[in-house]
């Protein structure tokens, strides 16, 4: 059995700088393994330990995705091996191009039984890559996954469903997107970081003719809404609440 975990080396949007024209500059933002991907890695590690499988990390992005720092950051979290697609054509790539590159890397492995992903990436947060990746692979997708186990050739997947949960049996390869709180990911120690430098890394080229089709044609800041600045003065809390509700109804809020 072989398990792949798709993850992203992404800049922290909290460190972004917004220019006067509304454009976002992430050049000074520090990058790391995207916030929710360590959850997927931890789920994969537990499944690999239980089945004796190999756990392979798969990542795609610009040249920085293949940097020594990016490699060690991912491998130190429990991956056995890493497959990197680092190409200038993927710098700033959106969901479709990223998913296609990830799918090509998974196919290159040849015998992957399941691909785990995070819920979304910290920089884009579009929740699209797992679905597009599954589409390129032709595999089923399950989201909000909280646990996964193997029973022979069948995967038993626990998934959040509404206010409860359900357990599904999956036969054949599948893409599983982990819930953000499925498990508590480990924090790599110094031994993990040093050991990461000795783990194997394979580099693959980006697929040709990466899809894009999107171009920014304009930017603008949102219009500032007028504030009425209405103040309700009342010594009786119930009267104040009633006056507030009445005012909100007049404005169409309630």
PDB file of N, CA, C and O in Angstrom, residues 38 42 49 62 116 134 195 246 254:
ATOM      1  N   UNK A  38      -0.698  19.774   7.731  1.00  0.00           N
ATOM      2  CA  UNK A  38      -0.159  18.854   8.741  1.00  0.00           C
ATOM      3  C   UNK A  38      -1.206  17.892   9.303  1.00  0.00           C
ATOM      4  O   UNK A  38      -0.853  16.788   9.730  1.00  0.00           O
ATOM      5  N   UNK A  42      -0.655  13.908   9.338  1.00  0.00           N
ATOM      6  CA  UNK A  42      -0.797  13.114  10.560  1.00  0.00           C
ATOM      7  C   UNK A  42      -1.760  11.943  10.354  1.00  0.00           C
ATOM      8  O   UNK A  42      -1.502  10.817  10.821  1.00  0.00           O
ATOM      9  N   UNK A  49       1.465   3.696   9.498  1.00  0.00           N
ATOM     10  CA  UNK A  49       1.993   2.894  10.601  1.00  0.00           C
ATOM     11  C   UNK A  49       1.136   1.652  10.832  1.00  0.00           C
ATOM     12  O   UNK A  49       1.641   0.577  11.186  1.00  0.00           O
ATOM     13  N   UNK A  62       5.959  27.096  -7.126  1.00  0.00           N
ATOM     14  CA  UNK A  62       7.089  27.796  -7.722  1.00  0.00           C
ATOM     15  C   UNK A  62       8.408  27.229  -7.237  1.00  0.00           C
ATOM     16  O   UNK A  62       8.445  26.267  -6.470  1.00  0.00           O
ATOM     17  N   UNK A 116      -4.312  11.913   0.489  1.00  0.00           N
ATOM     18  CA  UNK A 116      -4.873  12.757   1.541  1.00  0.00           C
ATOM     19  C   UNK A 116      -4.494  14.204   1.275  1.00  0.00           C
ATOM     20  O   UNK A 116      -3.384  14.490   0.817  1.00  0.00           O
ATOM     21  N   UNK A 134      -9.067  15.179  -7.665  1.00  0.00           N
ATOM     22  CA  UNK A 134      -9.827  13.940  -7.840  1.00  0.00           C
ATOM     23  C   UNK A 134     -10.361  13.830  -9.259  1.00  0.00           C
ATOM     24  O   UNK A 134     -10.384  12.737  -9.846  1.00  0.00           O
ATOM     25  N   UNK A 195      16.724  14.625  10.804  1.00  0.00           N
ATOM     26  CA  UNK A 195      16.471  13.405  10.044  1.00  0.00           C
ATOM     27  C   UNK A 195      15.843  13.680   8.693  1.00  0.00           C
ATOM     28  O   UNK A 195      16.015  12.906   7.744  1.00  0.00           O
ATOM     29  N   UNK A 246     -36.638  47.756  16.842  1.00  0.00           N
ATOM     30  CA  UNK A 246     -37.502  48.548  15.969  1.00  0.00           C
ATOM     31  C   UNK A 246     -36.682  49.297  14.918  1.00  0.00           C
ATOM     32  O   UNK A 246     -37.066  49.365  13.740  1.00  0.00           O
ATOM     33  N   UNK A 254     -33.668  43.345  10.067  1.00  0.00           N
ATOM     34  CA  UNK A 254     -34.452  42.228  10.612  1.00  0.00           C
ATOM     35  C   UNK A 254     -35.737  42.069   9.823  1.00  0.00           C
ATOM     36  O   UNK A 254     -36.293  43.024   9.293  1.00  0.00           O
TER      37      UNK A 254
END
